[in-house]
XYZ file of C-alpha atoms in Angstrom:
728
model
C 130.283 27.076 -31.169
C 130.047 23.452 -31.945
C 130.939 20.098 -30.326
C 132.443 17.424 -32.440
C 132.181 14.591 -29.901
C 129.272 15.528 -27.667
C 126.599 13.652 -25.742
C 124.125 16.403 -26.715
C 123.973 19.615 -28.625
C 121.466 22.158 -29.721
C 120.768 24.357 -32.906
C 118.270 26.646 -34.393
C 116.324 25.441 -37.420
C 113.817 28.026 -38.837
C 113.760 29.698 -35.408
C 113.035 26.472 -33.609
C 115.368 25.108 -31.020
C 116.196 21.496 -31.776
C 118.116 19.425 -29.172
C 120.140 16.383 -30.295
C 120.910 13.823 -27.551
C 122.979 10.719 -27.640
C 121.468 7.697 -25.854
C 124.419 7.832 -23.447
C 122.945 10.796 -21.602
C 119.684 8.932 -20.904
C 119.171 8.294 -17.314
C 122.350 10.377 -16.432
C 122.219 13.216 -13.954
C 122.086 16.749 -15.694
C 121.215 20.252 -14.652
C 118.368 22.294 -16.214
C 119.046 25.834 -15.146
C 117.416 29.160 -15.476
C 120.187 31.658 -15.070
C 120.042 34.676 -12.688
C 117.509 33.124 -10.430
C 118.276 31.846 -6.942
C 116.968 28.407 -6.868
C 116.580 28.372 -10.549
C 117.750 24.796 -11.163
C 116.382 21.336 -11.394
C 118.657 18.034 -11.534
C 117.051 16.180 -14.409
C 117.229 13.028 -16.390
C 116.185 12.157 -19.951
C 114.416 8.921 -20.698
C 112.992 7.346 -23.769
C 109.359 6.294 -23.581
C 108.114 4.856 -26.865
C 108.269 7.540 -29.462
C 108.925 10.274 -27.058
C 111.745 11.601 -24.716
C 110.705 12.545 -21.144
C 112.507 15.059 -18.994
C 111.887 14.447 -15.156
C 113.098 15.977 -12.109
C 113.443 12.998 -9.714
C 114.504 13.182 -6.093
C 118.196 13.613 -5.645
C 120.110 11.058 -3.487
C 122.716 13.282 -1.647
C 125.885 11.460 -0.807
C 125.319 12.777 2.742
C 122.505 10.111 2.937
C 119.395 12.087 2.474
C 116.782 12.237 -0.374
C 116.006 15.755 -1.724
C 112.749 16.207 -3.410
C 112.510 18.716 -6.190
C 109.488 20.965 -7.368
C 106.903 22.585 -5.302
C 105.864 21.079 -2.147
C 108.284 18.374 -2.386
C 106.952 16.963 -5.642
C 109.179 15.410 -8.373
C 107.499 16.680 -11.453
C 107.738 15.666 -15.020
C 108.971 18.678 -16.702
C 108.229 17.813 -20.341
C 107.369 15.065 -22.733
C 108.476 15.487 -26.434
C 108.004 13.580 -29.710
C 111.262 12.315 -31.216
C 111.705 13.992 -34.678
C 112.574 12.014 -37.708
C 116.373 12.171 -38.370
C 118.788 10.719 -40.775
C 121.556 10.799 -38.211
C 123.216 7.992 -36.346
C 120.597 5.844 -34.655
C 122.223 6.397 -31.334
C 121.170 10.130 -31.535
C 117.765 11.431 -31.215
C 116.273 14.911 -31.773
C 113.365 16.726 -30.027
C 111.896 20.341 -30.465
C 112.182 22.205 -27.197
C 111.056 25.719 -28.453
C 107.906 25.866 -26.659
C 109.146 24.195 -23.502
C 112.021 26.675 -23.205
C 109.859 29.722 -23.954
C 106.582 28.876 -22.200
C 106.721 25.738 -20.111
C 104.808 26.580 -16.824
C 107.660 25.576 -14.602
C 107.832 26.792 -10.944
C 111.364 27.627 -10.147
C 111.443 26.833 -6.363
C 110.012 29.874 -4.739
C 109.154 31.668 -7.927
C 105.821 31.071 -9.344
C 105.293 30.720 -13.142
C 104.736 33.908 -15.090
C 102.247 34.553 -17.890
C 104.579 34.503 -21.057
C 103.480 36.152 -24.266
C 104.544 33.671 -26.761
C 103.947 35.994 -29.716
C 106.547 38.457 -28.335
C 109.140 35.839 -26.986
C 111.723 34.090 -29.084
C 114.954 32.251 -28.888
C 117.921 34.469 -29.822
C 120.705 31.933 -30.058
C 122.037 28.654 -28.915
C 125.780 27.918 -27.829
C 127.172 24.478 -27.502
C 130.131 24.181 -24.999
C 131.862 21.365 -23.339
C 129.133 19.474 -21.389
C 126.760 22.346 -21.795
C 124.252 23.832 -24.175
C 123.222 27.523 -23.416
C 119.942 28.828 -24.832
C 119.447 32.616 -25.048
C 115.992 33.885 -25.167
C 114.041 37.216 -25.321
C 111.151 36.744 -23.122
C 107.995 39.018 -22.532
C 105.927 38.329 -19.666
C 102.797 39.866 -18.119
C 103.311 40.627 -14.383
C 100.898 42.589 -12.253
C 99.306 44.014 -15.446
C 102.669 45.318 -16.880
C 104.618 43.948 -19.959
C 108.301 43.130 -19.129
C 110.748 42.205 -21.787
C 114.068 40.775 -20.667
C 116.931 38.442 -21.659
C 116.526 34.998 -20.061
C 119.199 32.278 -20.720
C 118.818 28.569 -19.911
C 121.459 25.821 -19.792
C 121.404 21.907 -19.921
C 124.592 20.910 -18.190
C 126.118 17.438 -17.630
C 127.133 17.199 -13.932
C 130.731 16.450 -13.154
C 131.889 13.381 -11.263
C 130.595 13.892 -7.653
C 133.276 15.099 -5.070
C 133.405 13.809 -1.455
C 130.916 16.055 0.399
C 131.632 17.618 3.689
C 128.840 16.872 6.330
C 126.726 19.731 7.535
C 127.113 20.725 11.247
C 124.706 23.083 12.830
C 127.384 24.673 14.770
C 128.928 26.179 11.731
C 127.687 28.775 9.360
C 127.490 27.029 6.090
C 124.455 26.512 3.838
C 123.428 22.889 3.110
C 123.272 21.432 -0.397
C 119.553 22.373 -0.667
C 119.437 26.138 -0.147
C 115.700 26.173 0.237
C 115.418 23.433 2.784
C 114.073 24.325 6.246
C 117.247 23.244 8.045
C 118.890 26.316 6.529
C 116.668 28.418 8.765
C 116.670 26.588 12.031
C 119.597 25.791 14.333
C 119.253 22.133 14.511
C 121.368 18.998 13.864
C 120.601 17.562 10.414
C 121.914 15.148 7.915
C 123.162 17.133 4.853
C 126.323 18.291 3.041
C 127.646 21.943 3.027
C 127.723 24.083 0.120
C 131.434 24.625 -0.936
C 133.735 24.735 -4.015
C 135.931 21.772 -4.938
C 139.351 22.714 -3.901
C 142.159 20.248 -4.023
C 145.768 20.737 -3.372
C 148.224 20.407 -6.269
C 150.866 19.338 -3.721
C 149.301 17.386 -0.740
C 152.545 17.217 1.102
C 152.882 21.009 1.627
C 151.012 22.817 4.323
C 150.282 25.537 1.904
C 149.692 24.591 -1.764
C 148.067 26.100 -4.723
C 144.876 24.351 -5.795
C 144.411 22.272 -8.866
C 141.662 24.780 -9.962
C 141.307 28.144 -8.310
C 137.850 29.777 -7.600
C 137.600 32.274 -10.565
C 135.441 35.407 -10.809
C 135.066 37.407 -13.892
C 134.351 41.155 -13.885
C 131.224 42.322 -15.657
C 132.519 44.563 -18.554
C 129.764 47.021 -17.819
C 131.538 47.702 -14.372
C 132.878 51.260 -14.154
C 136.586 51.236 -14.298
C 137.080 53.307 -11.148
C 135.206 50.478 -9.086
C 136.992 47.476 -10.477
C 140.024 47.669 -8.039
C 137.704 47.876 -5.144
C 135.488 44.934 -6.222
C 138.810 42.882 -6.831
C 139.915 43.811 -3.362
C 136.769 42.608 -1.848
C 137.178 39.150 -3.300
C 140.751 39.095 -2.391
C 139.991 39.931 1.328
C 139.242 36.257 1.535
C 142.598 35.035 0.225
C 144.244 34.906 3.796
C 141.202 32.858 4.922
C 141.751 30.171 2.247
C 145.517 30.192 3.404
C 144.091 29.158 6.759
C 142.546 26.215 5.005
C 145.909 25.338 3.240
C 145.408 26.952 -0.100
C 147.636 29.589 -1.761
C 146.179 31.648 -4.562
C 142.850 30.027 -4.251
C 140.956 33.055 -5.596
C 141.360 34.838 -8.992
C 139.534 37.915 -10.353
C 139.817 38.275 -14.123
C 138.612 40.466 -16.813
C 136.926 38.984 -19.997
C 139.447 38.597 -22.487
C 139.008 37.896 -26.449
C 138.497 34.102 -25.978
C 135.975 34.633 -23.225
C 133.757 36.683 -25.380
C 133.072 33.366 -27.253
C 131.161 32.259 -24.197
C 127.655 33.314 -23.447
C 127.384 35.580 -20.430
C 125.679 32.947 -18.497
C 127.871 29.861 -19.259
C 128.216 27.448 -16.303
C 132.005 27.627 -16.729
C 132.093 31.512 -15.741
C 131.162 32.966 -12.241
C 130.560 36.699 -12.923
C 130.618 39.814 -10.583
C 127.670 41.465 -12.233
C 127.215 45.314 -12.149
C 123.506 46.222 -11.706
C 123.842 49.456 -9.645
C 123.710 52.069 -12.317
C 120.298 51.600 -13.737
C 118.508 49.450 -11.063
C 115.913 52.172 -10.684
C 114.654 51.991 -14.342
C 114.949 48.250 -14.640
C 113.406 45.229 -13.052
C 116.779 44.376 -11.367
C 118.010 43.433 -7.883
C 117.484 46.403 -5.597
C 120.386 45.301 -3.422
C 123.374 42.986 -3.697
C 122.870 39.308 -3.680
C 124.545 36.006 -4.982
C 122.926 33.406 -7.362
C 124.487 29.931 -6.982
C 124.224 26.790 -8.903
C 124.734 23.754 -6.683
C 125.333 20.096 -7.272
C 122.751 18.800 -4.811
C 124.404 15.254 -4.596
C 127.349 16.740 -2.825
C 126.766 20.453 -2.163
C 129.616 21.368 -4.775
C 129.250 25.053 -5.768
C 129.367 24.971 -9.712
C 128.789 28.665 -10.338
C 128.160 31.710 -8.163
C 127.331 35.146 -9.681
C 127.738 38.052 -7.329
C 125.327 40.883 -8.210
C 126.133 44.304 -7.100
C 122.924 46.141 -6.794
C 122.018 49.623 -5.503
C 124.937 51.173 -3.803
C 123.076 54.279 -2.353
C 122.355 52.617 0.816
C 126.004 51.958 1.503
C 126.703 55.640 1.758
C 123.413 56.340 3.854
C 124.307 53.591 6.428
C 127.952 54.736 6.663
C 126.905 58.410 7.190
C 124.773 57.942 10.121
C 127.342 55.688 11.649
C 130.694 57.047 10.912
C 130.631 60.570 9.521
C 131.714 62.279 12.858
C 135.058 60.166 12.524
C 135.457 60.501 8.869
C 135.460 63.973 7.137
C 135.197 62.286 3.614
C 131.540 61.373 4.783
C 130.641 64.813 5.623
C 130.257 65.912 2.058
C 127.536 64.640 -0.629
C 128.138 62.709 -2.734
C 131.021 60.849 -1.008
C 134.459 60.988 -2.779
C 135.420 57.920 -4.897
C 137.929 56.578 -2.406
C 135.268 56.183 0.457
C 132.675 55.141 -1.999
C 135.141 52.458 -3.267
C 135.827 51.162 0.222
C 132.183 50.547 0.708
C 131.774 48.812 -2.545
C 134.759 46.559 -1.366
C 132.900 45.844 1.846
C 129.613 44.816 0.054
C 131.657 42.696 -2.411
C 133.474 40.892 0.363
C 130.182 40.149 2.270
C 128.573 38.759 -0.997
C 131.688 36.660 -1.596
C 131.132 34.994 1.632
C 127.748 33.778 0.236
C 129.436 32.734 -2.927
C 131.775 30.529 -0.889
C 128.806 28.869 1.018
C 128.366 30.963 4.147
C 125.108 32.317 5.516
C 123.847 35.633 6.826
C 124.010 34.963 10.501
C 125.675 36.121 13.694
C 129.283 35.173 14.174
C 130.542 35.664 17.667
C 129.862 39.463 17.861
C 128.519 39.510 21.469
C 131.891 37.938 22.507
C 134.121 40.828 21.412
C 135.419 42.889 24.218
C 133.998 46.400 24.408
C 137.243 48.038 25.637
C 138.896 46.999 22.457
C 136.355 48.661 20.034
C 138.430 51.972 20.380
C 141.889 50.289 20.121
C 143.468 50.832 16.951
C 145.865 47.803 17.363
C 142.961 45.533 18.017
C 140.878 46.942 15.086
C 143.657 46.506 12.611
C 144.324 42.826 13.734
C 140.801 41.683 14.646
C 138.302 44.248 13.306
C 135.408 45.433 15.339
C 133.314 42.529 14.508
C 134.639 38.850 14.104
C 132.967 38.319 10.650
C 131.894 40.275 7.606
C 128.827 37.882 7.207
C 126.975 39.382 10.208
C 125.022 42.546 9.964
C 127.043 44.511 12.480
C 127.716 47.215 9.864
C 130.557 49.777 10.757
C 132.139 50.895 13.845
C 130.038 53.649 15.503
C 131.479 53.165 19.005
C 134.790 54.988 18.198
C 134.836 58.614 19.141
C 136.377 61.490 17.171
C 138.915 62.166 19.768
C 140.269 58.501 19.483
C 141.679 59.467 16.205
C 141.132 55.920 14.710
C 141.945 55.770 10.836
C 138.686 55.729 8.988
C 139.900 52.545 7.114
C 139.422 50.712 10.426
C 135.838 51.665 10.790
C 134.430 49.546 7.704
C 133.530 45.905 8.296
C 135.989 43.501 6.939
C 136.728 39.935 6.578
C 137.682 38.801 10.210
C 139.034 35.952 12.345
C 135.695 34.132 12.376
C 135.718 34.046 8.632
C 139.179 32.588 8.612
C 137.928 29.897 11.149
C 134.812 29.105 9.081
C 136.809 28.672 5.818
C 139.349 26.525 7.498
C 136.636 24.218 8.667
C 134.747 24.032 5.467
C 137.639 23.832 2.946
C 140.727 22.324 4.509
C 141.679 19.094 2.632
C 141.525 16.027 4.831
C 143.569 13.407 3.467
C 143.717 9.553 3.946
C 139.974 9.315 4.413
C 137.424 7.562 2.067
C 133.948 8.417 3.446
C 132.705 11.864 4.550
C 132.047 10.511 8.157
C 135.860 9.738 8.223
C 136.388 13.526 8.350
C 134.436 14.138 11.525
C 137.160 13.621 14.211
C 139.307 16.280 12.439
C 136.342 18.640 11.932
C 135.106 18.229 15.546
C 138.434 19.268 16.903
C 137.923 22.541 14.961
C 134.472 22.901 16.126
C 135.367 22.567 19.908
C 137.668 25.554 19.605
C 134.349 27.513 20.299
C 134.632 26.302 23.947
C 137.616 28.482 24.286
C 137.356 31.155 21.683
C 133.718 32.717 22.323
C 133.855 34.773 18.999
C 134.058 31.497 16.993
C 130.338 30.788 18.207
C 127.974 30.871 15.326
C 124.254 31.371 15.861
C 121.674 31.648 13.085
C 119.505 34.783 12.779
C 116.037 33.743 13.674
C 112.417 34.997 13.903
C 112.732 35.185 17.684
C 115.655 37.422 18.862
C 116.832 35.466 21.767
C 119.551 37.814 23.067
C 122.141 40.385 22.136
C 124.073 37.690 20.070
C 121.139 37.743 17.679
C 121.206 41.523 17.079
C 121.340 43.025 13.485
C 122.303 46.345 12.152
C 124.290 47.268 15.175
C 127.891 47.130 16.320
C 127.781 44.252 18.846
C 130.219 43.381 21.691
C 130.089 42.338 25.272
C 128.545 45.753 26.466
C 125.505 46.669 24.466
C 124.547 49.384 26.772
C 127.820 51.314 26.804
C 128.018 50.722 22.982
C 124.681 52.357 22.564
C 125.634 55.091 24.852
C 128.655 55.923 22.725
C 126.716 55.461 19.530
C 124.130 57.911 20.608
C 126.890 60.592 21.141
C 127.889 60.022 17.564
C 124.349 60.144 16.366
C 123.982 63.476 18.071
C 127.010 64.584 16.042
C 125.375 63.447 12.947
C 122.550 65.744 13.572
C 124.744 68.623 13.921
C 126.603 67.641 10.709
C 123.291 67.295 8.870
C 122.209 70.775 10.061
C 125.672 72.288 9.084
C 125.436 70.743 5.613
C 122.005 72.035 5.099
C 122.583 75.457 6.395
C 126.026 76.080 4.863
C 126.334 73.658 1.964
C 122.733 73.850 0.617
C 122.244 70.014 1.093
C 119.324 68.861 -0.948
C 116.175 68.590 1.249
C 115.294 65.129 0.034
C 118.781 63.895 0.982
C 118.433 65.638 4.305
C 115.083 63.947 5.015
C 116.418 60.544 4.096
C 119.363 60.798 6.168
C 116.985 61.746 9.200
C 115.021 58.759 8.632
C 118.338 56.699 8.489
C 119.238 58.026 11.790
C 115.897 57.226 13.309
C 116.399 53.692 11.971
C 119.703 53.387 13.640
C 118.374 54.622 16.864
C 115.598 52.102 16.637
C 118.188 49.372 16.125
C 120.270 50.429 19.038
C 117.140 50.546 21.316
C 116.504 46.882 20.174
C 120.083 45.984 20.853
C 119.668 47.000 24.524
C 116.240 45.489 24.682
C 117.736 42.237 23.610
C 119.325 41.932 27.096
C 115.877 41.718 28.703
C 114.662 38.157 28.627
C 118.006 37.537 26.762
C 120.459 34.519 26.518
C 124.034 34.142 25.237
C 124.229 31.272 22.912
C 126.491 28.347 21.975
C 125.172 25.484 19.850
C 126.246 22.127 21.138
C 126.180 18.618 19.882
C 125.603 15.214 21.637
C 128.540 14.770 24.081
C 129.278 18.398 24.642
C 128.658 19.507 28.345
C 126.994 22.748 29.406
C 123.912 24.748 28.558
C 123.269 25.922 25.012
C 121.617 29.068 26.324
C 122.752 30.972 29.352
C 120.490 33.829 30.618
C 121.802 37.266 30.940
C 122.528 38.247 34.474
C 119.625 39.701 36.162
C 121.380 42.935 37.201
C 122.452 43.486 33.600
C 118.791 43.141 32.541
C 117.670 45.606 35.184
C 120.330 47.960 33.961
C 119.032 47.541 30.343
C 115.427 48.177 31.290
C 116.520 51.432 33.052
C 118.578 52.568 30.065
C 115.768 51.513 27.668
C 113.184 53.548 29.526
C 115.347 56.643 29.712
C 115.794 56.675 25.943
C 112.719 54.938 24.518
C 110.079 56.864 26.455
C 111.657 60.318 26.192
C 114.139 60.365 23.326
C 116.769 63.158 23.460
C 115.586 66.452 21.929
C 118.305 66.497 19.334
C 116.810 63.368 17.827
C 113.060 64.291 18.326
C 113.545 67.823 17.163
C 116.655 68.571 15.314
C 117.164 72.162 14.134
C 116.637 71.424 10.354
C 113.340 69.566 11.053
C 111.231 72.735 11.255
C 112.203 73.515 7.663
C 111.058 70.088 6.378
C 107.733 69.455 8.253
C 104.186 71.149 8.183
C 102.516 68.592 10.482
C 103.157 66.102 13.170
C 102.087 63.408 10.551
C 103.890 61.072 9.673
C 105.760 60.736 13.034
C 108.282 58.134 12.353
C 109.969 58.506 15.816
C 106.707 57.916 17.506
C 106.065 54.821 15.394
C 109.408 53.373 16.394
C 108.459 54.111 20.141
C 105.247 52.294 19.932
C 106.992 49.375 18.382
C 109.519 49.322 21.020
C 106.724 49.120 23.673
C 105.230 46.219 21.863
C 108.664 44.531 21.732
C 109.296 44.921 25.251
C 106.118 43.034 26.143
C 106.253 40.624 23.232
C 104.944 37.199 24.085
C 108.259 35.460 23.169
C 110.251 37.725 25.543
C 107.767 37.157 28.444
C 107.899 33.452 27.946
C 111.691 33.516 28.159
C 111.396 35.467 31.406
C 108.681 32.860 32.695
C 111.364 30.338 31.997
C 114.002 32.275 33.934
C 111.683 32.518 36.872
C 110.690 28.893 36.774
C 114.052 27.206 36.277
C 116.648 29.724 36.788
C 115.912 31.435 40.122
C 114.775 34.927 38.586
C 111.921 34.998 40.819
C 109.373 37.739 40.181
C 111.313 39.430 37.318
C 108.184 39.818 35.056
C 106.144 41.660 37.635
C 109.174 43.634 38.576
C 109.864 44.787 35.032
C 106.158 45.369 34.114
C 105.596 47.498 37.302
C 108.800 49.411 36.918
C 107.869 50.391 33.222
C 104.327 51.088 34.107
C 105.282 53.447 36.974
C 107.871 55.339 34.922
C 105.615 55.761 31.844
C 102.744 57.031 33.976
C 104.579 59.696 36.001
C 102.545 62.832 35.209
C 104.068 64.628 32.230
C 103.535 67.880 30.508
C 100.494 67.252 28.185
C 102.370 69.038 25.456
C 104.646 65.975 25.340
C 102.427 64.287 22.835
C 104.582 61.260 22.262
C 104.596 60.366 25.979
C 100.915 60.462 25.954
C 100.596 58.321 22.879
C 102.737 55.768 24.511
C 100.673 55.750 27.577
C 97.616 55.110 25.487
C 99.480 52.414 23.461
C 100.535 50.577 26.706
C 97.006 50.648 27.950
C 95.498 49.384 24.726
C 98.145 46.444 24.629
C 97.386 45.620 28.317
C 93.753 45.614 27.816
C 93.972 43.171 24.754
C 96.057 40.798 26.540
C 93.794 40.725 29.635
C 90.705 40.431 27.466
C 92.346 37.694 25.461
C 91.833 39.563 22.167
C 95.165 38.612 20.802
C 95.082 36.158 17.918
C 94.647 32.589 19.384
C 94.137 30.469 16.340
C 95.488 26.884 16.554
C 98.463 27.874 14.394
C 99.265 30.902 16.511
C 98.430 29.561 19.941
C 102.096 29.152 21.048
C 102.820 32.630 19.986
C 100.287 34.238 22.475
C 100.376 35.234 26.082
C 100.322 32.663 28.893
C 97.760 32.506 31.644
C 100.409 33.568 34.071
C 101.120 36.823 32.031
C 97.528 37.689 31.659
C 97.096 37.575 35.413
C 100.095 39.865 35.938
C 98.699 42.214 33.290
C 95.259 42.283 34.986
C 96.925 42.914 38.375
C 98.908 45.909 36.700
C 95.761 47.247 35.286
C 93.983 47.166 38.583
C 96.917 49.071 40.061
C 97.028 51.533 37.105
C 93.251 52.284 37.245
C 93.697 53.042 40.942
C 96.538 55.248 40.361
C 94.791 57.254 37.653
C 91.713 57.700 39.736
C 93.943 59.210 42.527
C 95.615 61.499 40.238
C 92.332 62.887 39.035
C 91.482 63.725 42.647
C 94.895 65.276 43.309
C 95.806 68.965 42.387
C 96.825 68.477 38.705
C 97.146 70.838 35.810
C 93.619 71.024 33.836
C 95.521 69.982 30.743
C 96.163 66.514 32.246
C 92.466 65.984 33.283
C 91.225 65.164 29.755
C 94.270 62.642 29.010
C 93.731 60.878 32.363
C 89.944 60.430 31.573
C 90.677 59.118 28.191
C 92.958 56.415 29.767
C 90.428 55.580 32.232
C 87.836 55.181 29.386
C 90.208 52.780 27.775
C 90.561 50.691 30.924
C 86.848 50.331 31.236
C 87.074 48.022 27.992
C 88.207 45.356 30.415
C 86.022 44.252 33.385
C 88.168 44.512 36.490
C 86.928 42.245 39.250
C 87.662 43.839 42.662
């Protein structure tokens, strides 16, 4: 496809890729893109240096007022230097051979390291010239981990459009910044940046609700099975009302590729595609889960292209089964019927669409939702069981079968928080010239978080600060009762699994995987309860906003959480530990996934981050003696003499002693970089005090009238305690 009046174009000449450039493109911003790779872009510029053209990726000056470096470790690399070829064309045009550069240049695409390309087995398949873009299709063979992998890899050179007015980043809202790999995307801090968003502009600026000059359009991958297309389309269109909140009618379109579209390469910048990679993801090197690949104008944060990749869909049914099968008969057969599977594909499409609109994975007000509404069909229809589809709340397992809630209301959907986020990010603010002039209007929206708690966004972090940061659980303002009801349903799931196995000949591998999924959910629910201990509620604030950012969970709620946690985590219910079908699947106690989760939970209870939060509660917030109270309560509960046949309890006792000894001996890693992640001297002292008490209790127990079977275990525990010198 040719360009008659182009600033640049490409063609193949004897298998070589020749680029022709007009001098007008020199020093002008352009993108060099490797399609299908998150972060696969450089903003580049061409310059003429003697008899060569130089392609450089200089720092980008964002209109928000920051300089964005490119390349690895903030470098601004020269990507290539090419001799100008002799040409009989107009002297304002120059030609260079980019074949080897495209096929073999050792470019680091952000987090992705260069791969070893086999040049003899790699070649350029074709070149397509489009308006402001040249697309180069290649067949690339790389050597990765000793394996040869051949795949189609497309590249583009793309002239950037006129920059739009950016919307300034606000750490209280859930949008990515223009540089998706920058550290500010992973820390809740004020920063100078622009948010990622599409360019939407009203056709009629006088109307409250107007169609945009140009809609956001997604194309369906032709390889998508026909039966799933309506559900994928519905997942995108779930967001239409959210854009209406921002003042845009018909802002979204989902199209099929038509005859004219077939003239465009699959990866042209002018097309955002919903790609179907679920069918053969096992056999090919493809995404194992769904994701989004975006191309961004770093100057403004404008999203130029966003491909939604639908990866493996097996985990969709697995997660839904262990959460909702007691309330949805469709989920009690394998495989799921198409209507249920389609609804789950719609859900994952809607989630990924949120990323395509610029929003992050995070927590969006879940902890503020009222527990008593989670079984109310009217609330669920209007508000959903979670405020946003962008959090990992998953599906509603609090509902009980007797509630008779329609199954369609169990699945996570676009919610009120999503409408709020899109309104803040996309509404057109008129009669302003500079990005900072928008701030009064935007601030008024942000301050709605003061009165609407489920509008409060917080970023998922390495340190889980409280219940508002939980993942993979259905969060609301009562994690304990939610977990209690969730466990009731999980017990029903075990019964359904046993019935399917006994009566319907469920495949053993599916049975085993479903059991592992159930254990994983149990583990997530235990962590949810655990998040109350040393936990805070969160409301990000900026200068001028009054009140605390972090508010501690009430002490009585923390005490209740510890009691519930000990009940469940030390001695899990028998229906989970030893379901009826398990005896047909196992020949050994190894591996014991449940015990592994129990041991992790003990470690998480006494994680140094949690203990330091409890220390702060003691020092500054009046929670006097809370660490010692919790430590001694857990220790006394764990070491009540148990039947020695309860091997998991015995293993937890040993795990607890080993952890305590390491802390007291200061054997935990204490390098310079990890010093802040270790235990404080205060905590070490409390652990030593607890060890002294435990040693005394164990010795008294040995002198008492106990079962002979317990003697050996107690002596093993005392031997472990001898590893630390206890000064009396």
